[in-house]
Amino acid sequence: MDIQTRKIAFIQEFLKIQSEEVLSRFETLLKKEGSVKPKPLSMDDFNRRIDQSENDFQNGNFKTASELLAKYK
């Protein structure tokens, strides 16, 4: 499971939380861990990702927005 899929699954479960205490704990964790700034990509890495994305698209290796929405309904 890739990170984007994991994030979506996490958000779906997060939205079901009804406990104020659990939400407070998540807020605390997010404030602590969320302040870590990701390292910027080098131009070479950035261009490699663009090239890979274009290749994936040309080879049909992608999902449409409709497919993603249907998967997570």
Short mmCIF file of C-alpha atoms in Angstrom, two decimals:
data_model
loop_
_atom_site.label_atom_id
_atom_site.label_comp_id
_atom_site.label_asym_id
_atom_site.label_seq_id
_atom_site.Cartn_x
_atom_site.Cartn_y
_atom_site.Cartn_z
CA MET A 1 0.00 0.00 0.00
CA ASP A 2 1.52 3.33 -1.01
CA ILE A 3 1.58 6.38 1.23
CA GLN A 4 -1.29 8.18 -0.53
CA THR A 5 -3.57 5.17 -0.13
CA ARG A 6 -2.57 4.89 3.53
CA LYS A 7 -3.35 8.59 4.09
CA ILE A 8 -6.80 8.25 2.57
CA ALA A 9 -7.55 5.15 4.65
CA PHE A 10 -6.32 6.96 7.77
CA ILE A 11 -8.50 10.00 7.07
CA GLN A 12 -11.54 7.80 6.56
CA GLU A 13 -10.97 6.15 9.94
CA PHE A 14 -10.12 9.48 11.57
CA LEU A 15 -13.46 10.95 10.49
CA LYS A 16 -15.25 8.19 12.41
CA ILE A 17 -13.67 9.19 15.76
CA GLN A 18 -16.21 10.41 18.31
CA SER A 19 -13.97 10.77 21.37
CA GLU A 20 -12.73 14.24 22.36
CA GLU A 21 -9.82 12.64 24.20
CA VAL A 22 -8.66 10.71 21.15
CA LEU A 23 -8.94 13.82 18.97
CA SER A 24 -6.88 15.79 21.49
CA ARG A 25 -4.20 13.13 21.43
CA PHE A 26 -4.07 13.24 17.63
CA GLU A 27 -3.88 17.05 17.70
CA THR A 28 -0.96 16.88 20.12
CA LEU A 29 0.82 14.31 17.98
CA LEU A 30 0.24 16.33 14.82
CA LYS A 31 1.61 19.50 16.41
CA LYS A 32 4.68 17.62 17.58
CA GLU A 33 5.35 15.57 14.43
CA GLY A 34 3.77 17.91 11.88
CA SER A 35 6.32 20.64 12.49
CA VAL A 36 9.05 18.58 10.80
CA LYS A 37 9.70 20.18 7.42
CA PRO A 38 10.38 17.84 4.52
CA LYS A 39 13.67 18.24 2.70
CA PRO A 40 13.18 20.02 -0.65
CA LEU A 41 13.75 17.98 -3.79
CA SER A 42 16.78 18.68 -5.89
CA MET A 43 16.05 19.78 -9.46
CA ASP A 44 17.37 16.43 -10.71
CA ASP A 45 14.99 14.49 -8.43
CA PHE A 46 12.13 16.81 -9.36
CA ASN A 47 12.75 16.29 -13.08
CA ARG A 48 13.09 12.51 -12.59
CA ARG A 49 9.69 12.44 -10.91
CA ILE A 50 8.16 14.44 -13.74
CA ASP A 51 9.67 12.07 -16.31
CA GLN A 52 8.39 9.04 -14.36
CA SER A 53 4.90 10.54 -14.12
CA GLU A 54 4.80 11.23 -17.85
CA ASN A 55 5.99 7.69 -18.61
CA ASP A 56 3.38 6.22 -16.27
CA PHE A 57 0.65 8.23 -17.96
CA GLN A 58 1.78 7.25 -21.48
CA ASN A 59 1.83 3.58 -20.42
CA GLY A 60 -1.64 3.74 -18.90
CA ASN A 61 -0.32 3.37 -15.36
CA PHE A 62 -2.75 5.73 -13.63
CA LYS A 63 -6.23 5.90 -12.12
CA THR A 64 -8.87 8.46 -12.97
CA ALA A 65 -10.50 10.59 -10.30
CA SER A 66 -13.71 8.62 -10.84
CA GLU A 67 -11.90 5.34 -10.22
CA LEU A 68 -10.38 6.66 -7.00
CA LEU A 69 -13.69 8.02 -5.73
CA ALA A 70 -15.42 4.72 -6.49
CA LYS A 71 -12.70 2.81 -4.64
CA TYR A 72 -13.10 4.84 -1.45
CA LYS A 73 -16.90 5.18 -1.27
#
